[in-house]
Short mmCIF file of C-alpha atoms and ligand atoms in Angstrom, two decimals:
data_model
loop_
_atom_site.label_atom_id
_atom_site.label_comp_id
_atom_site.label_asym_id
_atom_site.label_seq_id
_atom_site.Cartn_x
_atom_site.Cartn_y
_atom_site.Cartn_z
CA MET A 11 -38.31 32.23 -112.32
CA THR A 12 -36.50 35.58 -112.59
CA GLU A 13 -39.14 38.11 -111.54
CA ILE A 14 -39.11 39.59 -108.07
CA LEU A 15 -41.37 37.64 -105.70
CA LYS A 16 -43.90 39.96 -104.04
CA GLY A 17 -44.51 39.49 -100.33
CA LEU A 18 -46.95 40.53 -97.64
CA LEU A 19 -45.66 40.87 -94.05
CA ILE A 20 -48.29 40.34 -91.35
CA GLY A 21 -47.49 41.50 -87.81
CA CYS A 22 -45.90 44.95 -87.46
CA GLY A 23 -44.80 44.53 -83.86
CA PHE A 24 -41.52 44.44 -81.99
CA PHE A 25 -39.51 42.10 -84.20
CA ALA A 26 -40.99 43.05 -87.60
CA ARG A 27 -38.48 45.86 -88.19
CA ASN A 28 -35.66 43.33 -88.30
CA GLN A 29 -37.49 41.28 -90.91
CA LEU A 30 -38.36 44.36 -92.97
CA HIS A 31 -34.74 45.54 -92.90
CA ALA A 32 -33.67 42.03 -93.90
CA TRP A 33 -36.17 41.93 -96.80
CA THR A 34 -34.47 45.04 -98.23
CA GLU A 35 -31.29 42.89 -98.51
CA THR A 36 -32.99 39.74 -99.84
CA GLU A 37 -32.30 39.05 -103.50
CA GLY A 38 -35.27 38.07 -105.66
CA ALA A 39 -38.01 39.24 -103.31
CA ALA A 40 -39.61 42.41 -101.95
CA ILE A 41 -42.30 43.18 -99.39
CA VAL A 42 -44.97 45.13 -101.30
CA ALA A 43 -47.48 45.44 -98.43
CA VAL A 44 -47.65 45.15 -94.68
CA CYS A 45 -50.59 44.19 -92.51
CA ASP A 46 -51.45 44.61 -88.86
CA ARG A 47 -54.82 44.52 -87.14
CA ASP A 48 -53.63 47.77 -85.55
CA ALA A 49 -53.88 50.03 -88.61
CA GLN A 50 -51.58 52.66 -87.12
CA ARG A 51 -48.80 50.10 -86.73
CA ALA A 52 -49.28 48.93 -90.30
CA ARG A 53 -49.24 52.48 -91.66
CA ARG A 54 -46.18 53.41 -89.57
CA HIS A 55 -44.16 50.45 -90.83
CA ALA A 56 -45.24 51.07 -94.45
CA ASP A 57 -44.11 54.69 -94.15
CA GLU A 58 -40.80 53.85 -92.45
CA PHE A 59 -39.84 51.21 -95.01
CA ALA A 60 -41.37 52.97 -98.07
CA ILE A 61 -43.72 50.04 -98.69
CA PRO A 62 -46.49 50.99 -101.13
CA ALA A 63 -49.48 49.46 -99.32
CA TRP A 64 -50.73 48.63 -95.84
CA HIS A 65 -53.76 46.72 -94.62
CA ASP A 66 -55.46 46.00 -91.31
CA THR A 67 -56.81 42.58 -92.23
CA ALA A 68 -55.04 39.43 -93.40
CA GLU A 69 -58.00 38.78 -95.72
CA VAL A 70 -55.98 40.76 -98.28
CA LEU A 71 -54.30 37.42 -98.96
CA SER A 72 -57.34 36.64 -101.16
CA SER A 73 -56.31 39.39 -103.61
CA GLY A 74 -53.89 37.15 -105.55
CA ALA A 75 -51.32 39.96 -105.28
CA PHE A 76 -48.72 38.03 -103.26
CA ASP A 77 -46.17 35.31 -104.09
CA PHE A 78 -45.47 34.70 -100.37
CA VAL A 79 -46.47 35.85 -96.90
CA ASP A 80 -44.17 36.50 -93.94
CA ILE A 81 -46.14 35.95 -90.72
CA CYS A 82 -44.49 37.79 -87.82
CA THR A 83 -47.19 37.44 -85.17
CA THR A 84 -47.21 35.49 -81.90
CA MET A 85 -47.78 31.76 -81.82
CA GLU A 86 -51.46 31.67 -80.84
CA THR A 87 -52.35 33.37 -84.15
CA HIS A 88 -50.30 31.14 -86.44
CA GLU A 89 -52.78 28.33 -87.16
CA GLU A 90 -55.48 30.75 -88.36
CA LEU A 91 -53.11 32.90 -90.42
CA VAL A 92 -51.32 29.95 -92.05
CA ALA A 93 -54.72 28.40 -92.84
CA LEU A 94 -55.78 31.65 -94.55
CA ALA A 95 -52.59 31.66 -96.64
CA VAL A 96 -53.02 27.99 -97.51
CA ARG A 97 -56.65 28.64 -98.55
CA HIS A 98 -55.36 31.24 -101.00
CA ARG A 99 -52.35 29.08 -101.96
CA VAL A 100 -49.79 31.65 -100.80
CA PRO A 101 -46.46 30.13 -99.63
CA VAL A 102 -45.62 30.96 -96.01
CA ILE A 103 -42.68 31.77 -93.76
CA VAL A 104 -44.02 31.90 -90.19
CA GLN A 105 -42.16 33.01 -87.07
CA LYS A 106 -41.27 30.74 -84.18
CA PRO A 107 -42.79 29.35 -82.09
CA PHE A 108 -44.65 27.57 -84.89
CA ALA A 109 -47.61 26.82 -82.57
CA PRO A 110 -48.22 26.38 -78.82
CA ASP A 111 -48.38 22.55 -78.87
CA ILE A 112 -47.54 19.57 -81.08
CA GLU A 113 -51.17 18.85 -81.95
CA THR A 114 -51.60 22.32 -83.46
CA CYS A 115 -48.25 21.99 -85.27
CA ARG A 116 -49.40 18.70 -86.77
CA ARG A 117 -52.76 20.18 -87.88
CA ILE A 118 -50.99 23.04 -89.64
CA VAL A 119 -48.54 20.67 -91.35
CA THR A 120 -51.29 18.30 -92.50
CA HIS A 121 -53.45 21.13 -93.83
CA ALA A 122 -50.60 22.76 -95.77
CA ALA A 123 -49.23 19.44 -97.07
CA THR A 124 -52.67 18.31 -98.27
CA ALA A 125 -53.04 21.59 -100.17
CA GLY A 126 -49.44 21.44 -101.45
CA VAL A 127 -48.59 24.92 -100.13
CA PRO A 128 -44.98 25.32 -98.92
CA VAL A 129 -44.53 26.46 -95.29
CA MET A 130 -41.23 27.29 -93.56
CA VAL A 131 -40.77 28.13 -89.90
CA HIS A 132 -38.65 31.27 -89.41
CA GLU A 133 -36.17 29.69 -87.00
CA ASN A 134 -33.03 31.81 -87.32
CA PHE A 135 -30.55 30.68 -84.64
CA ARG A 136 -29.16 27.98 -86.98
CA PHE A 137 -28.62 30.77 -89.54
CA GLN A 138 -26.36 32.70 -87.15
CA LYS A 139 -22.89 32.98 -88.66
CA ILE A 140 -21.27 31.16 -85.74
CA PHE A 141 -23.51 28.10 -86.13
CA ARG A 142 -23.02 27.95 -89.91
CA ARG A 143 -19.25 27.88 -89.15
CA ILE A 144 -19.66 25.17 -86.50
CA ARG A 145 -21.65 23.09 -89.02
CA GLU A 146 -18.76 23.49 -91.51
CA ILE A 147 -16.24 22.25 -88.92
CA LEU A 148 -18.46 19.27 -88.05
CA ASP A 149 -18.90 18.44 -91.75
CA SER A 150 -15.10 18.48 -92.18
CA GLY A 151 -14.87 15.56 -89.72
CA GLU A 152 -12.18 17.39 -87.73
CA ILE A 153 -13.62 16.41 -84.34
CA GLY A 154 -15.02 13.05 -85.41
CA GLU A 155 -18.30 11.37 -84.51
CA LEU A 156 -20.22 13.45 -81.96
CA THR A 157 -20.70 12.09 -78.44
CA PHE A 158 -21.86 15.02 -76.29
CA GLY A 159 -23.07 18.60 -76.54
CA ARG A 160 -24.30 21.43 -74.37
CA LEU A 161 -26.23 24.53 -75.54
CA SER A 162 -26.74 27.15 -72.89
CA TRP A 163 -28.75 30.39 -72.85
CA ARG A 164 -28.53 32.04 -69.44
CA ASN A 165 -29.08 35.70 -68.76
CA ALA A 166 -31.41 37.98 -66.87
CA ILE A 167 -32.15 40.71 -69.38
CA ASP A 168 -35.48 42.48 -69.25
CA VAL A 169 -36.98 40.66 -72.23
CA TYR A 170 -40.50 41.58 -71.02
CA SER A 171 -40.49 45.28 -71.95
CA ASN A 172 -40.18 44.53 -75.67
CA GLN A 173 -42.14 41.26 -75.52
CA PRO A 174 -44.78 41.76 -72.76
CA TYR A 175 -46.77 38.72 -73.91
CA LEU A 176 -43.99 36.56 -72.42
CA LEU A 177 -45.22 37.56 -68.95
CA LYS A 178 -48.52 35.81 -69.66
CA THR A 179 -47.31 32.85 -71.77
CA ARG A 180 -48.03 29.58 -69.91
CA ARG A 181 -45.45 27.62 -71.96
CA PHE A 182 -42.76 30.32 -71.85
CA MET A 183 -39.07 29.45 -71.65
CA ILE A 184 -39.01 26.21 -73.65
CA MET A 185 -41.30 27.59 -76.38
CA ASP A 186 -39.65 31.01 -76.59
CA VAL A 187 -35.95 30.20 -76.17
CA GLY A 188 -35.68 26.45 -75.70
CA ILE A 189 -37.11 25.97 -79.18
CA HIS A 190 -34.07 27.74 -80.64
CA MET A 191 -31.77 25.43 -78.68
CA LEU A 192 -33.73 22.31 -79.68
CA ASP A 193 -33.49 23.27 -83.34
CA LEU A 194 -29.76 23.94 -82.91
CA ALA A 195 -29.37 20.55 -81.22
CA ARG A 196 -31.01 18.84 -84.21
CA PHE A 197 -28.98 20.99 -86.66
CA LEU A 198 -25.70 20.06 -84.94
CA PHE A 199 -26.25 16.59 -83.45
CA GLY A 200 -29.13 15.18 -85.48
CA ASN A 201 -32.59 14.02 -84.48
CA ALA A 202 -33.31 12.98 -80.91
CA GLY A 203 -35.71 10.55 -79.28
CA GLY A 204 -35.34 10.36 -75.49
CA VAL A 205 -36.12 13.57 -73.62
CA SER A 206 -35.88 14.30 -69.92
CA CYS A 207 -36.64 17.77 -68.52
CA PHE A 208 -37.02 19.79 -65.35
CA THR A 209 -38.54 23.28 -65.43
CA GLN A 210 -38.29 26.08 -62.86
CA SER A 211 -40.21 29.26 -62.14
CA VAL A 212 -37.67 31.65 -60.64
CA LYS A 213 -38.96 35.19 -61.30
CA PRO A 214 -42.20 35.80 -59.36
CA GLY A 215 -45.38 36.73 -61.22
CA LEU A 216 -44.78 34.90 -64.51
CA ALA A 217 -47.47 32.61 -65.96
CA GLY A 218 -44.89 30.11 -67.22
CA GLU A 219 -41.47 28.66 -66.51
CA ASP A 220 -38.44 30.96 -66.91
CA ALA A 221 -35.81 28.22 -66.66
CA ALA A 222 -35.52 24.67 -67.97
CA THR A 223 -32.89 21.93 -68.16
CA ILE A 224 -33.40 19.38 -70.95
CA LEU A 225 -31.42 16.18 -71.56
CA LEU A 226 -31.62 14.64 -75.06
CA ARG A 227 -30.52 11.26 -76.40
CA HIS A 228 -29.84 11.62 -80.13
CA GLU A 229 -30.31 8.89 -82.73
CA ASN A 230 -26.50 8.66 -83.12
CA GLN A 231 -26.40 7.88 -79.36
CA ALA A 232 -24.85 11.27 -78.52
CA THR A 233 -26.35 13.05 -75.52
CA SER A 234 -26.90 16.78 -75.23
CA ILE A 235 -27.93 19.15 -72.48
CA ILE A 236 -29.96 22.26 -73.17
CA ASP A 237 -30.20 24.76 -70.33
CA VAL A 238 -32.14 27.99 -70.69
CA SER A 239 -32.89 30.71 -68.15
CA TYR A 240 -34.03 34.31 -68.07
CA ALA A 241 -33.20 34.41 -64.34
CA SER A 242 -29.41 34.04 -64.43
CA HIS A 243 -27.31 37.01 -63.38
CA ARG A 244 -24.13 37.63 -65.30
CA PHE A 245 -22.34 41.01 -65.54
CA PRO A 246 -22.08 41.92 -68.34
CA ASN A 247 -24.83 39.56 -69.46
CA PRO A 248 -24.09 37.39 -72.53
CA PHE A 249 -27.47 38.08 -74.25
CA PRO A 250 -28.19 36.98 -77.00
CA GLN A 251 -25.32 34.49 -77.24
CA THR A 252 -25.76 30.73 -77.11
CA LEU A 253 -22.76 29.24 -75.28
CA GLY A 254 -21.65 25.64 -74.88
CA GLU A 255 -19.50 22.84 -76.18
CA ILE A 256 -19.59 20.02 -78.70
CA GLU A 257 -17.52 16.89 -78.11
CA GLY A 258 -16.53 14.28 -80.68
CA ARG A 259 -14.34 11.19 -80.61
CA GLN A 260 -11.38 13.22 -81.96
CA GLY A 261 -11.92 16.69 -80.58
CA THR A 262 -14.06 19.42 -79.06
CA ILE A 263 -15.54 22.77 -80.08
CA GLN A 264 -16.11 25.28 -77.29
CA ILE A 265 -18.63 28.12 -77.95
CA LEU A 266 -17.46 31.01 -75.78
CA GLU A 267 -18.56 34.61 -75.22
CA ASP A 268 -17.78 37.33 -77.79
CA GLU A 269 -18.54 34.89 -80.64
CA VAL A 270 -15.33 32.95 -80.05
CA LEU A 271 -14.91 29.29 -80.98
CA VAL A 272 -12.05 27.23 -79.52
CA VAL A 273 -11.43 24.10 -81.59
CA HIS A 274 -9.46 21.33 -79.85
CA SER A 275 -8.13 18.72 -82.27
CA ARG A 276 -4.93 16.87 -83.19
CA GLY A 277 -3.39 17.65 -79.79
CA GLU A 278 -3.74 21.43 -80.02
CA GLN A 279 -6.30 24.20 -79.93
CA ARG A 280 -7.11 27.18 -82.15
CA ARG A 281 -9.39 30.17 -81.61
CA GLU A 282 -11.72 31.54 -84.24
CA ARG A 283 -13.77 34.76 -83.85
CA ILE A 284 -16.95 34.61 -85.91
CA GLU A 285 -18.23 38.18 -85.89
CA ALA A 286 -21.73 38.94 -87.12
CA ASP A 287 -21.89 41.11 -90.27
CA ASP A 288 -22.35 44.83 -89.63
CA ARG A 289 -25.41 45.60 -91.72
CA GLY A 290 -25.90 49.21 -90.78
CA TRP A 291 -29.35 48.58 -89.27
CA THR A 292 -28.22 46.05 -86.66
CA ALA A 293 -27.38 47.20 -83.13
CA ALA A 294 -26.10 45.68 -79.88
CA PRO A 295 -27.15 43.64 -78.08
CA TRP A 296 -29.39 42.15 -80.79
CA THR A 297 -26.73 42.09 -83.54
CA GLN A 298 -26.11 38.33 -83.57
CA ILE A 299 -29.84 37.60 -83.91
CA GLN A 300 -30.51 40.43 -86.36
CA ASP A 301 -27.61 39.29 -88.56
CA SER A 302 -29.21 35.85 -88.96
CA VAL A 303 -32.50 37.21 -90.35
CA PRO A 304 -31.33 38.05 -93.90
CA ARG A 305 -29.70 34.58 -94.18
CA THR A 306 -32.94 32.95 -92.99
CA GLN A 307 -35.12 34.89 -95.40
CA GLN A 308 -32.73 34.45 -98.34
CA HIS A 309 -32.83 30.69 -97.75
CA PHE A 310 -36.66 30.81 -97.83
CA ILE A 311 -36.70 32.71 -101.14
CA ASP A 312 -33.96 30.60 -102.76
CA ALA A 313 -35.69 27.34 -101.79
CA LEU A 314 -39.10 28.69 -102.86
CA ARG A 315 -37.74 29.66 -106.26
CA SER A 316 -35.86 26.38 -106.80
CA GLY A 317 -38.60 24.19 -105.35
CA SER A 318 -36.12 22.62 -102.91
CA ASP A 319 -36.92 21.78 -99.27
CA PHE A 320 -36.62 24.45 -96.60
CA GLU A 321 -34.06 23.57 -93.87
CA THR A 322 -36.76 24.42 -91.32
CA SER A 323 -39.83 23.31 -93.25
CA ALA A 324 -43.04 22.99 -91.25
CA GLU A 325 -42.83 19.21 -91.71
CA ASP A 326 -39.21 18.96 -90.49
CA SER A 327 -39.95 21.37 -87.64
CA LEU A 328 -42.45 18.83 -86.25
CA LYS A 329 -39.39 16.94 -84.94
CA THR A 330 -38.21 20.06 -83.10
CA TYR A 331 -41.63 20.85 -81.65
CA ALA A 332 -42.04 17.21 -80.63
CA LEU A 333 -38.90 17.64 -78.49
CA ALA A 334 -40.45 20.70 -76.83
CA GLU A 335 -43.71 18.81 -76.22
CA ALA A 336 -41.77 15.85 -74.82
CA ALA A 337 -39.86 18.22 -72.52
CA TYR A 338 -43.09 19.60 -71.06
CA ARG A 339 -44.52 16.08 -70.65
CA SER A 340 -41.31 14.91 -68.96
CA ALA A 341 -41.39 17.90 -66.59
CA GLU A 342 -45.02 17.10 -65.73
CA THR A 343 -44.56 13.34 -65.25
CA GLY A 344 -40.96 12.98 -64.10
CA ARG A 345 -40.47 10.43 -66.88
CA VAL A 346 -38.22 10.16 -69.93
CA ILE A 347 -40.41 10.71 -73.02
CA ASP A 348 -39.65 9.36 -76.52
CA ALA A 349 -40.29 12.39 -78.74
CA ARG A 350 -40.49 10.17 -81.81
CA THR A 351 -43.91 8.98 -80.63
CA LEU A 352 -45.08 12.58 -81.04
CA TRP A 353 -44.19 13.00 -84.70
CA ASP A 354 -43.57 9.56 -86.16
CA THR A 355 -46.68 7.40 -86.24
CA SER A 356 -44.45 4.35 -86.80
CA HIS A 357 -43.18 4.77 -83.23
CA ALA A 358 -46.16 3.59 -81.20
CA ALA A 359 -46.75 5.69 -78.09
P1 LIG B 162 -45.64 41.58 -81.14
O1 LIG B 162 -46.80 41.18 -80.30
O2 LIG B 162 -44.80 42.75 -80.77
O3 LIG B 162 -46.15 41.86 -82.65
C1 LIG B 162 -47.13 41.06 -83.25
C2 LIG B 162 -47.99 41.97 -84.12
O4 LIG B 162 -48.92 41.17 -84.85
C3 LIG B 162 -48.83 42.98 -83.31
O5 LIG B 162 -48.61 44.28 -83.79
C4 LIG B 162 -50.28 42.52 -83.55
O6 LIG B 162 -51.19 43.60 -83.61
C5 LIG B 162 -50.17 41.81 -84.88
N1 LIG B 162 -51.18 40.78 -85.12
C6 LIG B 162 -51.51 39.75 -84.29
N2 LIG B 162 -52.47 39.01 -84.85
C7 LIG B 162 -52.74 39.56 -86.07
C8 LIG B 162 -53.64 39.25 -87.12
N3 LIG B 162 -54.47 38.19 -87.04
N4 LIG B 162 -53.64 40.03 -88.23
C9 LIG B 162 -52.83 41.10 -88.32
N5 LIG B 162 -51.96 41.46 -87.34
C10 LIG B 162 -51.92 40.69 -86.24
O7 LIG B 162 -44.74 40.26 -81.32
P2 LIG B 162 -43.15 40.20 -81.60
O8 LIG B 162 -42.41 40.38 -80.31
O9 LIG B 162 -42.84 41.04 -82.77
O10 LIG B 162 -42.99 38.64 -81.97
C11 LIG B 162 -43.62 38.11 -83.09
C12 LIG B 162 -43.08 36.68 -83.21
O11 LIG B 162 -41.68 36.75 -83.48
C13 LIG B 162 -43.23 35.87 -81.92
O12 LIG B 162 -43.70 34.58 -82.23
C14 LIG B 162 -41.82 35.82 -81.33
O13 LIG B 162 -41.53 34.60 -80.65
C15 LIG B 162 -40.97 35.93 -82.55
N6 LIG B 162 -39.66 36.51 -82.29
C16 LIG B 162 -38.62 35.94 -82.93
C17 LIG B 162 -37.35 36.42 -82.76
C18 LIG B 162 -36.27 35.77 -83.58
O14 LIG B 162 -36.50 35.52 -84.75
N7 LIG B 162 -35.12 35.43 -83.04
C19 LIG B 162 -37.10 37.49 -81.89
C20 LIG B 162 -38.20 38.07 -81.24
C21 LIG B 162 -39.50 37.58 -81.45
O1 LIG B 163 -35.10 35.69 -80.34
C1 LIG B 163 -36.20 35.34 -79.92
O2 LIG B 163 -36.86 34.38 -80.39
C2 LIG B 163 -36.78 36.10 -78.76
C3 LIG B 163 -35.91 35.91 -77.52
C4 LIG B 163 -35.34 34.50 -77.46
C5 LIG B 163 -34.79 36.94 -77.50
O3 LIG B 163 -36.70 36.11 -76.36
O4 LIG B 163 -38.11 35.68 -78.52
#
């Protein structure tokens, strides 16, 4: 398949510009139309990115004009929009959070799988340059079999001005940020079963939690801690960096501020600085996230063209969203929850 794949982007809101910039760098694909139920937003984005068409209804998916759709709307709209794409057999990349709860995630996966329409979740933290480098070091065996990890996202930026829906989201911190950490935990340490979690509501007036501490037991018996907070004061704040450490039987990787890795192995340590690519359209403080978007989208297109599995396929992402669901259930009950019971029917609840 050599022709350029033609895409529709739905959702011309806050983050869409990053995806549209990234599509201009993606080989083998181009966005030929944008859609937003707010026609002015759609028109504005089409004009800014010189995209030939804009629409104010996703029903345009029935036109047969698109080889894929990029859904960049908020999670409560995903089931309906993915179902529309599946009905018209248009492959999908859909932004995180995939859906608000595991039951909805499972319905979407079943519907798309039954129809044989490929769906990928746009989960880009694992496509950040620093985490691709960490994965390389782990694959080299330099620090040995993993035993412990910590992934930490703690800052107090005003995320609400750009993303006001977060003020009203009942399942906020784990679904908005924790989901990135849970996917990273699976990417780095492998699948997990046991989940224990405490949530906190620190900032007054929010509908949901703005801090959570999650403990995971991975299938390789490693444990990891995920701690996320939008109520943690650091000056300057480390947004949007994920900090932490990864321990193995022969060494450790520390993930420090300013995109620095410190690798401890063979009795010594070395520092590596993994700077995000300067793409001209990226800008602090979002650079590290923005830089991951072209890699994420290129992976989607390459896998779509070759027919290979997406790293973050909807089906595989069930294991990530099961961890989030288990975290909420643990926080509600005070119990350790086996997340495998939420995605693997062979693990009886
Ligand atoms: P937003 O609310 O600013 O934009 C969503 C847009 O979709 C709005 O313009 C809205 O009018 C439109 N829309 C909603 N339903 C529609 C429908 N049925 N048909 C057509 N248009 C519709 O949201 P945002 O902040 O851009 O976030 C979108 C998603 O991206 C969220 O799920 C968010 O979590 C995610 N996000 C991801 C990253 C990242 O990749 N790291 C960063 C920020 C946000
Ligand atoms: O990157 C994101 O997914 C955003 C953020 C975590 C920055 O709030 O929603």
